[in-house]
Short mmCIF file of C-alpha atoms in Angstrom, two decimals:
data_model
loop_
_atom_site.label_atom_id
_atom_site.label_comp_id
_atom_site.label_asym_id
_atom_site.label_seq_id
_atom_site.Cartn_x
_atom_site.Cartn_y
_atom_site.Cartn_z
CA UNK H 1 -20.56 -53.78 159.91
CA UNK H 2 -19.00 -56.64 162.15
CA UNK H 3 -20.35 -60.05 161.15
CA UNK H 4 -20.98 -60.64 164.57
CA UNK H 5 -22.88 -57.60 165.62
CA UNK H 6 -24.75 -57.53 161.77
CA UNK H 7 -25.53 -61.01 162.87
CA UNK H 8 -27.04 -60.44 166.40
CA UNK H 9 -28.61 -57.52 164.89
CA UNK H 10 -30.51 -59.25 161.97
CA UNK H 11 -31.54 -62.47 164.15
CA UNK H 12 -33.15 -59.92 166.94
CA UNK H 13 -35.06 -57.52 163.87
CA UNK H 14 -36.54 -60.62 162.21
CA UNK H 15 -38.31 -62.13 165.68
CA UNK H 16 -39.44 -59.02 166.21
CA UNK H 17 -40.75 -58.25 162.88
CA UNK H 18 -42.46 -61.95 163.27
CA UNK H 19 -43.31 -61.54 166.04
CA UNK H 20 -45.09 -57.97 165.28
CA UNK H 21 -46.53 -59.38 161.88
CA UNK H 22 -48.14 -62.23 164.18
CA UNK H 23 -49.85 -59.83 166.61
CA UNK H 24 -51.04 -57.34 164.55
CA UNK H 25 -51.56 -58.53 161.59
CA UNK H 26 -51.96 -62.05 161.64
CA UNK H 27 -54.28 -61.73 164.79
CA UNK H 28 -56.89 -58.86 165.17
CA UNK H 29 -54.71 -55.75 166.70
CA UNK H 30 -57.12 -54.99 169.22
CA UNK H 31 -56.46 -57.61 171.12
CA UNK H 32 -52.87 -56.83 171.12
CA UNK H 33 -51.86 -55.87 174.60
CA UNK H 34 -50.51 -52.53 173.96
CA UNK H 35 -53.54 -51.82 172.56
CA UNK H 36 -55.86 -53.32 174.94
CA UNK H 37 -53.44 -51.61 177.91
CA UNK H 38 -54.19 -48.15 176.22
CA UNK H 39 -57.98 -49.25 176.17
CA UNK H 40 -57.54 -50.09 179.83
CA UNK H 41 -56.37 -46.60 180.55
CA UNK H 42 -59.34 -45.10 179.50
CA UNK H 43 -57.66 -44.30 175.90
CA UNK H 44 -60.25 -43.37 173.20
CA UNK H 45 -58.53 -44.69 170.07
CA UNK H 46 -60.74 -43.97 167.10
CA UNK H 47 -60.48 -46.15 163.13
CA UNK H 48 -58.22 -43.24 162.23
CA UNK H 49 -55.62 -43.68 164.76
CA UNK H 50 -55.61 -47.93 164.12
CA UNK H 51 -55.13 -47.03 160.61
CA UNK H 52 -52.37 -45.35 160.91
CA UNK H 53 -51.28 -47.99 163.46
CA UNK H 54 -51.02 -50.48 161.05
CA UNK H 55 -48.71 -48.10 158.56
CA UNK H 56 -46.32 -47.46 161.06
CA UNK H 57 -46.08 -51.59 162.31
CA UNK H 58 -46.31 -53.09 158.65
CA UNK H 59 -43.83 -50.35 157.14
CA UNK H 60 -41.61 -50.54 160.36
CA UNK H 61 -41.16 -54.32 159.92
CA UNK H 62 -40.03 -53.52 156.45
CA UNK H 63 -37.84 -51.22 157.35
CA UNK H 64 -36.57 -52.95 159.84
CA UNK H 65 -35.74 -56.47 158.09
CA UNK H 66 -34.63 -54.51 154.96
CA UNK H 67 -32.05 -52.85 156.67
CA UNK H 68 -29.29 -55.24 157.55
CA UNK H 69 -29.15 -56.01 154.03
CA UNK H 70 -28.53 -52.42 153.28
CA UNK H 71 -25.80 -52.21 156.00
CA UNK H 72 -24.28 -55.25 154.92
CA UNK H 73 -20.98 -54.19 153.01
CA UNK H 74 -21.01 -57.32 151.51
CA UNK H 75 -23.86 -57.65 149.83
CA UNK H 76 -23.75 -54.21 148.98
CA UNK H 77 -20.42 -54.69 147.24
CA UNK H 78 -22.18 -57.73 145.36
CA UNK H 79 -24.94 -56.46 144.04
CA UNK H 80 -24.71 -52.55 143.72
CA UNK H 81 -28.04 -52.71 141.82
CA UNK H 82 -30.09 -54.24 144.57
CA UNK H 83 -28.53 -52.42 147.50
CA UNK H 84 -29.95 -48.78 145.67
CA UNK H 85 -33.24 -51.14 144.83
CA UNK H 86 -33.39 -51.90 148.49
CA UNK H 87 -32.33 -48.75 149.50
CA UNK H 88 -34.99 -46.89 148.00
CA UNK H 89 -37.75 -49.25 149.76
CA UNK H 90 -35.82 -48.73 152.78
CA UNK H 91 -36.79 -44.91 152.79
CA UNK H 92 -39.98 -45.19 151.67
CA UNK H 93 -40.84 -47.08 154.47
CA UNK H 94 -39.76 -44.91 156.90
CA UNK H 95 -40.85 -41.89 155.32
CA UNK H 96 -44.87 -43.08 155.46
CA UNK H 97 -43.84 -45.56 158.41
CA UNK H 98 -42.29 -42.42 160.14
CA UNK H 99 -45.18 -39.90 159.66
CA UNK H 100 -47.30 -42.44 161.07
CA UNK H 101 -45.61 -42.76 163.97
CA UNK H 102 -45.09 -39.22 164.32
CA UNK H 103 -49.17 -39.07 164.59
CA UNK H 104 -49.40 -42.01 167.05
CA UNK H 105 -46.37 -40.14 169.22
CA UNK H 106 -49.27 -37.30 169.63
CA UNK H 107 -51.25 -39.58 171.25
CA UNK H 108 -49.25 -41.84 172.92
CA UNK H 109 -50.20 -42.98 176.65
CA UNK H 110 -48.18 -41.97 179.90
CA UNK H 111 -48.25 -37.97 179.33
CA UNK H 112 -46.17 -35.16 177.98
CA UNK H 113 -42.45 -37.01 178.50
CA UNK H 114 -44.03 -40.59 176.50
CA UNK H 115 -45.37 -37.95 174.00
CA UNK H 116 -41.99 -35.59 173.52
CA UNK H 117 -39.75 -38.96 173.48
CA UNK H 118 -41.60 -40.27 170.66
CA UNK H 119 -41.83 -37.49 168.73
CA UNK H 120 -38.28 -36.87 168.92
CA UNK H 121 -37.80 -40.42 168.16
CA UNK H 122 -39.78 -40.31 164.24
CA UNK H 123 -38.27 -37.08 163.94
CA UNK H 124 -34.97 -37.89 164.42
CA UNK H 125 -36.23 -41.15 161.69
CA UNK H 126 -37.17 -38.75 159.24
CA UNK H 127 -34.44 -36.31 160.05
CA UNK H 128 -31.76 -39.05 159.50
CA UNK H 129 -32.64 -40.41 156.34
CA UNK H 130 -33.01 -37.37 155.13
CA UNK H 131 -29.27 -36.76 155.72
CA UNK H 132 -28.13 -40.13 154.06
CA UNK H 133 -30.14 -39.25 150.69
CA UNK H 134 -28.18 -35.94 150.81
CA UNK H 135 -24.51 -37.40 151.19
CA UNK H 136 -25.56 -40.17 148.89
CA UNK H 137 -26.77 -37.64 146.23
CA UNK H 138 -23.66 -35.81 146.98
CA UNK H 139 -21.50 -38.85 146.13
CA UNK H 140 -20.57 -38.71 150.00
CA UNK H 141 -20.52 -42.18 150.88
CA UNK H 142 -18.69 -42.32 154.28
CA UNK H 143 -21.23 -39.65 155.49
CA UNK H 144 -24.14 -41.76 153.81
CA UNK H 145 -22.66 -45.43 155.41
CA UNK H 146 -22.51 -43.78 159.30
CA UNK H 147 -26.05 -41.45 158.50
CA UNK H 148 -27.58 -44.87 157.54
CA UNK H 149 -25.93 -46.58 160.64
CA UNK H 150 -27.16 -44.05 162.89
CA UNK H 151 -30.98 -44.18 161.15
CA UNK H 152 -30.98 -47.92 161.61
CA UNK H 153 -30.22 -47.63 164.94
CA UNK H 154 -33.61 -45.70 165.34
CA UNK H 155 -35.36 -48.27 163.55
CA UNK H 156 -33.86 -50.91 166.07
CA UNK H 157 -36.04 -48.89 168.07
CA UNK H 158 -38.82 -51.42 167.76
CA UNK H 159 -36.37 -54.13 168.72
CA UNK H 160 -35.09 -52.77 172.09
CA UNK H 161 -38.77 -51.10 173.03
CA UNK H 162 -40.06 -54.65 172.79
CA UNK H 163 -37.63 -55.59 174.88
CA UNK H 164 -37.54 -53.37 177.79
CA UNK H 165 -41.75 -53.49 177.64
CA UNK H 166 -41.75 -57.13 178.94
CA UNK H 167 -39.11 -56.52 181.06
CA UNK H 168 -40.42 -53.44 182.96
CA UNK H 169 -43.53 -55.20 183.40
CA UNK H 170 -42.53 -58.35 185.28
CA UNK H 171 -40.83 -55.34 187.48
CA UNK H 172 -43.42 -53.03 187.87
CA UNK H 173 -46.35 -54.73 186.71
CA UNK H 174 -49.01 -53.70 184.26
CA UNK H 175 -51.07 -51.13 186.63
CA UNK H 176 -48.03 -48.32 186.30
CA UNK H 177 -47.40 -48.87 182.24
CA UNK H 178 -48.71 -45.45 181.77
CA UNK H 179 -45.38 -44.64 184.44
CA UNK H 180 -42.65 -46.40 183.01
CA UNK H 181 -44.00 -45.89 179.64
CA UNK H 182 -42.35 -42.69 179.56
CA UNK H 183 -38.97 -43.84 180.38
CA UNK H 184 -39.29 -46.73 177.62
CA UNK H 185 -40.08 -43.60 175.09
CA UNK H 186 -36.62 -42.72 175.64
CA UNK H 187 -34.53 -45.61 176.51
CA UNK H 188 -35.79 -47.80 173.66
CA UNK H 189 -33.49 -45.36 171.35
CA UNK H 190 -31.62 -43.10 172.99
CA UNK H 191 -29.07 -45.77 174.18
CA UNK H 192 -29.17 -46.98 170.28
CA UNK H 193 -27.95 -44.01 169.47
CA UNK H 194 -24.84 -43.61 172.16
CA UNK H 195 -23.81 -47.10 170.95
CA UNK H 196 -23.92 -46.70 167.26
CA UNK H 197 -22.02 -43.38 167.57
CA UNK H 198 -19.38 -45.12 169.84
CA UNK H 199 -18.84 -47.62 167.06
CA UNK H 200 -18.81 -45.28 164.20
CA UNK H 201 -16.07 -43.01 165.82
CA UNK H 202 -14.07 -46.04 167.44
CA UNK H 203 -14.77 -48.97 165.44
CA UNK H 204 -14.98 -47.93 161.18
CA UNK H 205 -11.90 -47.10 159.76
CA UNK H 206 -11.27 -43.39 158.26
CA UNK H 207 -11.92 -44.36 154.94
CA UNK H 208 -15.03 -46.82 153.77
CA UNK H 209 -14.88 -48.64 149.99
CA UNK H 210 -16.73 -46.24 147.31
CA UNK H 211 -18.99 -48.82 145.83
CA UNK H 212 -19.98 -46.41 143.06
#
């Protein structure tokens, strides 16, 4: 990737992953304000959902710090061994991180629409991954590099949701979440992926370096 955009990209995952580990781990997660906005809306959220709550955050911070050191030709190129060590963490995470949030998607707050755009959202998670192992184990490894590019920018997901949250907010103010909750379930990736394509077919070269 472009040191600049790798850069930008790594600086914004790790506050957020911080920032994340801080809230809901650090601090108790029911007094995190998502949670405490769902509570607010007359959401019945039972041990079973906060457990798998916690997967999906402490996973998806793994995932998502792990993964500009994956995309990072680089350090890939320096260390084959670590990239495949990382690699494999990488998809583990998201595979149990994923499920997870497949689960919470069920029962997210704002209706049908906040529902269907996070399901689509882990699906597409899984669904992606899935793809990369397959070129990889195929020896593909231009098809793995833009599969991977395209799943991290579903992982950024937790980046740009956290962004437009605050945002919408301050506009709209906390009393219609449940509203505009259901156009963050779609905007917080679906403009990922329309970038990362754009740069995939206009910005990487036909032919990427087999590091095998």
């Amino acid at each position: 990737m472009k040191r600049k955009m790798w850069l930008t990209m790594s600086v914004l995952a790790f506050l957020i992953a911080g920032y994340s580990i801080v809230q809901y781990i650090v601090l108790d997660a029911k007094q995190a304000g998502f949670v405490q906005l769902k509570l607010m809306l007359s959401a019945t959220l039972n041990s079973f959902w906060f457990i798998m709550l916690y997967i999906h955050i402490i996973l998806g911070v793994l995932a998502l710090v792990i993964g500009p050191f994956t995309l990072s030709s680089k350090l890939r190129e320096n260390n084959v061994k670590r990239h495949r060590i990382l690699g494999k963490i990488y998809c583990a995470s998201i595979l149990f991180g994923g499920s997870a949030g497949l689960y919470l998607a069920f029962n997210a707050t704002g209706g049908w629409v906040t529902k269907l755009g996070f399901c689509v959202l882990s699906i597409g998670w899984l669904l992606t991954m899935l793809l990369a192992l397959i070129k990889i184990k195929h020896r593909n490894i231009q098809a793995h590099q833009k599969w991977m590019l395209r799943n991290y920018a579903l992982t950024f997901a937790a980046v740009t949701l956290r962004i437009w949250l605050p945002l919408f907010t301050i506009l709209f103010g906390g009393e219609n979440f449940q509203y505009y909750y259901a156009v963050i379930a779609w905007l917080c990736w679906v403009p990922n992926l329309i970038v990362i394509e754009w740069y995939i077919r206009r910005k990487l070269g036909p032919i990427l370096v087999n590091i095998y």
